[in-house]
Structures are given as C-alpha cells and as structure tokens.
Amino acid sequence: MECRVEGEKPVLELSHVSIAYSGTPILHSVDLSLYPGEIHALVGENGAGKSTLMKTILGIISPDKGEVIFFGQKRQQQSLKQIMDSGISMIHQELMLIPELSVEENIFLGRENELGFWPWERKKNARLKALELLADCDIPMDPSALVKNLSIAEQQLVEILRAISQQAKLILMDEPTSSLSEKEISLFRRLINKLKNEGVSILFTSHKMEEIFGFSDRISVLRDGYLISSKLRDDSTEQEVVQQMVGREMNQFFPQREVLRGDLCLQVKCLGIPNLFQDIHFDLHQGEILGLGGLVGAGRTDIGKALAGLLIPQSGEIIWKGQAIKFKNPQDAMKHGIGYVSEDRKEMGFIPEFSIQQNISLSSLLDFQRWGVLNQAKEKEIAKGHIARLKIKSKGPEQAVMNLSGGNQQKVVFGRVLQHVPEVLILDEPTRGIDVQAKFEIYTLMAELSKQGKSIILISSDLPELMHMSDRILVISKGKQTATLHKEETSPAEIMSYAMK
Amino acid sequence: MNLKKILFGSQSGGIFLALILMCVLISTLTPRFLTDTNLLVILNQVSVNAILAFGVTFVIISGGIDLSLGSMLAVAGVVAALFAKSEGGNVYLSLFMALTVGALMGALNGFTVILSKVPPFIVTLGTMTIARGAALIISSGRPVSDLSESFNFLGNGDLFGIPIPILFLIGTYLICHFVLTQTVFGRYVTAIGGNETAAWVAGIPVAKVKWWVYTISGLFAALGGILLSARINTGQPNAGLGFELDAIAAVIIGGTSTRGGKGSMTGTLLGVLFIGVINNGLDLLNVSAYWQQVVMGGIIILAVVLDSVYQKMKR
C-alpha cells in the first residue's frame, strides 16, 4: 500500500499554521505533509477545525501564523479563479453544482473557453470530453442529463469528475461519502484508486471508520485545533483513532439497550406510490426500532416521507392503533403523533436565522401561547431543558441555529421533534455528517426513547448503525421490500445481498 | 432600550443612524426643518405610506411581494368615498365596505399565489392592473366628491392636537410590531420566509399563513385608501399610483430582507420616516420636483448599500 519513495518531496506542507476567528483560536500551530499519490484521512469531531484547515489549504483563508507550501510555493489567500487554476480542488459537503445545467456543463463550468471559441464548438467538445472522462472512470452516466435529476450520490460523482478534469494535483474532499450507499462507495473507491495511481493526492474528512481505514494511506487526527497525530494507516488502530479524537476512552460505539416490545401501534399495508415504491408492508410495535436498509435511491426516504405526511401514498393503507388514516400534510401526521427527522437537515430540518429556542418550539408553538400571544419565557425555559438533555453545545438558547455545527443542528431538530411528543419517530439518516460524540449521544437518545415505549423507524445507509440499533431490518431494493431480517440472525453481507437484489 | 442597543444591537441600527444624520444635515441647511409644525407635517405626510409599508412588511418577511398595494388603495378609496357622500352617506358603512373590499382583494391575491404557484411578483403585477381598472369602473373614471364632514374628519381632523392620520400611524405600528414579535402568527410568517420547506415539514400551515399575509396587506392598503380619500375629500380612481414602490422601498431601507425571513416593523417605520424626511427636506430647500425624484432614487440605493456595509462591519 505504501507507495512513497523514501526522500520524496511532499506535495503540500503546512508548517505552524495557526488561525483565529475574532479572537477565538481555531487552529494551533498545525504541521502536516502530503505526498504524491497519498490518500490522507483527516479526522476529528465537528468543530475540531477540519473545515478551517481545508479552507486554508485551498486558499480561501490565509493563516495568521505559519505557512502553506504547495509544490514549493507559498500559498496565500487568492481569488476563486486563481484557486481553480492552481491545481487544488475542493469537493464540498454541500454540493456546489448548478441544478439547471447538465452534467457536462457542470464539469466544465467556468472553463468553457478551454473548449473552443464558438458555442457549438464548445458544446461538441464538452460532450466529447465528458464522455471520455466518464468512460475513463467507468461511470455509467448520461453527460446531457440535468444535474437536478440526479441523485445526491451521482451529483457527488459529477463534482469529483469536475476536479479530475481540472487536472488537480490535490483534491480536498469534505465528507465525500456521507451521502453514498455501499455500492456507490465501491465506485467511489475505484475512482480514488485511479486518481492515486495517477499521482493525485487526496485529503478527505470522514466520520466513518470503515472508510477512514478502508481508503486512506495516512490518518491525521485533529482535536480542538491541535494536530494530535499523523500516522500511517497500518500503524494505527480504530480504537486509538477514536480515543485521540475524543480525548478519552470510549468503550463502545453503541449503547446497550434492552428490547421491550409493547403493543402493536402502526401497521402499513401494501403502501405504494408509482415510480417510488410499491407493496410495502410491516408492523411496528411500541418500543421497537425498525431499520430500513438498502441502497441510496431504493425508495427508503420516500417511504419515510409517506409515513410523515410529506408524500401522499397512492395505494395501500396506514393503520394507526386499529384505525386507517390518511395524512394530507406533515401537520396531519404530527397530530397523530408521528415525528420526522429528515435526511436533508438544511433544507427540511430547521430555520437557519431562528434561534435554538425558536426552532425547538416551532412544531408545538400552540403549547407556548395564549390567545395567540407567545410565552417567550416558557419557550426559553423549555429550550434550556433540551439543550441540557441533548447536550447541545451553544452560547445559549438565543444563538442562531445557522451558527451551530452540524451535530448540534441535528440535536436542535431532535429537540423540535421531541417537543411535540411523538409516539413514532421516523429518523432518516439521523447521524449523517455529524461527529462521533454527537452520534453516540443520538444513539443513546434513541435507546432511551424506545425504552419509554416510543417506536422508531430508522432509515440508514450506515450498516453498523443499522445493525446495532435496529431490532428488525426491512431491506428495500428498487422500491420493493426484499427481506425482513432479525438483528440476531443477520449479517452485513446478507443485508447487502438483499439490498442489491 | 438604550441608545447603544438601538444603534448596535438591532438590525435597524444602520437606518436609525442614517435618519439622524439626514435630520442633522437638513436642519443645518434650513432652519425651517426642525420645528414642531414641520415635524407634524412630515408624520402626517408619511402616514399613508407607513400604513401600506407595515402591511407589506408581513408579505416581504414571508418571502413574498405585493405590487398591487397602490391599486387596492385606489379601489378602497373610491368605495369609501361612494359610501361617504354628504347626502345619505354613512361613515361606518363606508369604513366597513372599504376595509372589506381591501381584505377581499388581498385574499384573492393570496389565494392565487397559493393555488397557482405562480411567483407573487407576477400575480400581484396582474392584480395591480386589474384593481386599477376596477377603481376606474366603479367610479366611472371620475373622482367621487361631495363627501360628508365626518368622513373628512378622518383625514384632516385631530384628537388632542394630534392629526388623526398620525394616530393611525402610531396605532398600526404598535399592532404590527406586537403581532410580528409576540404572536404565533408573526413567528409563522418569519419561519416561512426563513425556510418554507422546513416550516412546512415542521407542521406550520404554510398556505393558510400566506393567505393571511396577503389579506392583511390588502386590508392595510384599504386603510391607506380611506385616509387618503378623507384627506383630499375625494375618492380618486387614479390615487396611489406608484405607492407600492414607496412602501416596498421603505421596507427594504428598514433592513427587511427581500428574500424573507428577517425584518422588523421598527425598521419599516424608520425607512418610512427616512423617505419622508428627505422629501420634506428637498421641498424646504426648493429643489424642483423633477430633481427630487432623481435625488430620492440615489439616496435609497445609497442607504441600502451603506446599511449592508454597516451590517458587515458589525460582525
């Protein structure tokens, strides 16, 4: 695996890089080297300084102290155009594509002049080059497809293709696999290995251990702005890395929980929406955690949306405590005691400008009013309770949610959903893109909720999470239910085999 | 709230500062500016624009826009005048009819925006023309005059020495400020402007709230129409041309985001006063009416630019 020749010069060198935002130190004298063809994992909890470090390397931020040397040249703050030409590309967690343009147009966005002078010439060359690139990387995709019609995973691939076409020597990736399913991850792995063989270096962040250890040559751990270690993968262990990230022993990734199966509360029969999913049927008991497994795009998210009133089923029925019910909108579902946490936190989870307390009370504002007038003191009091219970790291209940880290934003969403006291929770990728500590806290919360008799439907692409947290796992493939597996009797391989059926 | 908090703690700090500076500038140029009577004149002059602006602030915070304000004002003004004739008129009926017509027109705007999913800019651009036509049809294209004394009192009378329109300005400001900051409705409006999808997923009755927002805008336009008709003793079918732009300008100068989700009634009030003070100052300085428009436009752009710079500096 180790392909580095002794004495080879690093592509990128950071020495004593320190950065502070308005007095708050974010990075403390970080030293880091990246070699040609090296795949380097940057790990750390949210707020550890990973994003800032990446932005510094990219050249969006210039360090207060220390320097970033790329190919022997000192890197400074520069314009986006300069960055694009400099040989470093970044793939952001929030995708930066233009939805109304096609795959090829997105790949060559901002560099159309390289494709020729006349519009038709550019069009022809874009198509040719895109096809070449797709074939080269062995990705089955139509270059004329509009990006808005692609899945998030496919969009991610387009971003990577764009970086490749820019002939980047170093690609920075912020949680590249957080929205990919197992199958797409293997495609991603192929792509990464191809880049590696061409001598391109990759620095990526991830919260998933399998990827950190599966992909990388070297693992660097960042904690509270300090570089704790930078070791070859073969010299590190998972336990060690997690320990370095959180700064203390962590014996278990998942909390222990006893299964208390109560009365039947929700029955789903032959549920379907044309082109999304068909014939879904299952029972849900109080205190049960039912996992929905499968590949991204298999229809799991749509099933969750139909149960939460975001989509209206065309066939089948939902029976709630013996009564058939139909939801016209999320409000209806909520009245029946269904809580929903979307996979798309930013789009569907919270109001960014609102404070923590305003977000938490949003779904149950009618409990905070009299004659339509809000009781903001009560609102604050309740929010404080959630902040303590969910361990939301913040300056207080009045801080705007947009200024929180991903994990803490997710906890605020949980706070809002729990505040309207649901009996069934539908959690779609509840721990995507959040740090280990917050993940563990959310798992603990789920265990606690199920102990109180709440039922949970967990949609997850993270197999260990799905297997550890669920009592039963419903596997969905291409909109159809392919298996119902019991926790004790199944294996990741079995789940995957049904998911790809 | 102390001065420091107003200046630096709130969204409206920048415009507050600009307003003060403008007042200082004008009062150094002419001694006629800073007098009791002149200040009352300014408040009286801005009252109609203020009322329109308060109503449309809800619309803009919810992420929408209402271009039909001026036309709805004209319809309501004509309707009010028709029911307030000096012979056989009844002020209460006149008020009731005008406000009802305004609310109905607003409700129709809301209804169309929600059901058609056509951007509110387009919908209200259409209803702007429709309502203007309606005002001309109702009045047969002629001003409606000979209005009763008690109706005229609404526009020209005073209570305890304060002109009635100013009392309406203060009253509507207090109500709107309270509704926006202290009620469930105000919170819903802001949430929808902040992230409509998330608001819907969180269980907010988005369509209903939007519908109310446009209805309120129509209601306030009607109130403005009543006061204007009362002031000029006539129901003018051509009244209020371009008023929507003044109102929207005031809202934006007041720091309300055109993308929605953020804004305040205090900001809108300051924006209205800012425009009013400039108009008044240019009048006092004998600037020609043609040049006033040029100066006004320039100052509006400048104010918004300075405010965005100021907001960045604060961070």
mmCIF file with all atom_site columns, C-alpha atoms in Angstrom, chain A residues 17 34 66 72 84 102 120 140 143 175 213 221 223 277 289 321 326 340 342 379 405 428 431 469 479:
data_model
loop_
_atom_site.group_PDB
_atom_site.id
_atom_site.type_symbol
_atom_site.label_atom_id
_atom_site.label_alt_id
_atom_site.label_comp_id
_atom_site.label_asym_id
_atom_site.label_entity_id
_atom_site.label_seq_id
_atom_site.pdbx_PDB_ins_code
_atom_site.Cartn_x
_atom_site.Cartn_y
_atom_site.Cartn_z
_atom_site.occupancy
_atom_site.B_iso_or_equiv
_atom_site.pdbx_formal_charge
_atom_site.auth_seq_id
_atom_site.auth_comp_id
_atom_site.auth_asym_id
_atom_site.auth_atom_id
_atom_site.pdbx_PDB_model_num
ATOM 1  C CA . VAL A 1 17  ? -0.347  27.079 10.773  1.00 0.00 ? 17  VAL A CA 1
ATOM 2  C CA . LEU A 1 34  ? 1.007   15.274 1.989   1.00 0.00 ? 34  LEU A CA 1
ATOM 3  C CA . GLY A 1 66  ? 2.795   29.765 9.683   1.00 0.00 ? 66  GLY A CA 1
ATOM 4  C CA . GLY A 1 72  ? 7.363   24.619 -3.290  1.00 0.00 ? 72  GLY A CA 1
ATOM 5  C CA . MET A 1 84  ? -9.255  26.806 -9.789  1.00 0.00 ? 84  MET A CA 1
ATOM 6  C CA . SER A 1 102 ? -26.314 19.306 -17.490 1.00 0.00 ? 102 SER A CA 1
ATOM 7  C CA . TRP A 1 120 ? -21.364 24.869 -30.944 1.00 0.00 ? 120 TRP A CA 1
ATOM 8  C CA . PRO A 1 140 ? -22.355 4.929  -16.379 1.00 0.00 ? 140 PRO A CA 1
ATOM 9  C CA . PRO A 1 143 ? -23.481 13.657 -19.830 1.00 0.00 ? 143 PRO A CA 1
ATOM 10 C CA . GLU A 1 175 ? -17.115 14.068 3.852   1.00 0.00 ? 175 GLU A CA 1
ATOM 11 C CA . PHE A 1 213 ? -9.317  2.702  7.422   1.00 0.00 ? 213 PHE A CA 1
ATOM 12 C CA . VAL A 1 221 ? -6.336  13.373 13.905  1.00 0.00 ? 221 VAL A CA 1
ATOM 13 C CA . ARG A 1 223 ? -8.830  17.813 18.122  1.00 0.00 ? 223 ARG A CA 1
ATOM 14 C CA . PHE A 1 277 ? -42.061 2.298  -4.031  1.00 0.00 ? 277 PHE A CA 1
ATOM 15 C CA . ILE A 1 289 ? -36.694 0.143  16.439  1.00 0.00 ? 289 ILE A CA 1
ATOM 16 C CA . LYS A 1 321 ? -53.877 1.907  16.542  1.00 0.00 ? 321 LYS A CA 1
ATOM 17 C CA . LYS A 1 326 ? -54.539 9.342  5.651   1.00 0.00 ? 326 LYS A CA 1
ATOM 18 C CA . TYR A 1 340 ? -39.968 13.125 11.414  1.00 0.00 ? 340 TYR A CA 1
ATOM 19 C CA . SER A 1 342 ? -35.310 14.406 7.506   1.00 0.00 ? 342 SER A CA 1
ATOM 20 C CA . GLU A 1 379 ? -40.080 28.924 25.357  1.00 0.00 ? 379 GLU A CA 1
ATOM 21 C CA . SER A 1 405 ? -22.052 22.750 13.968  1.00 0.00 ? 405 SER A CA 1
ATOM 22 C CA . ASP A 1 428 ? -33.840 9.420  8.058   1.00 0.00 ? 428 ASP A CA 1
ATOM 23 C CA . THR A 1 431 ? -26.326 10.742 12.194  1.00 0.00 ? 431 THR A CA 1
ATOM 24 C CA . MET A 1 469 ? -29.653 -0.019 16.628  1.00 0.00 ? 469 MET A CA 1
ATOM 25 C CA . GLY A 1 479 ? -38.786 0.394  -4.314  1.00 0.00 ? 479 GLY A CA 1
#
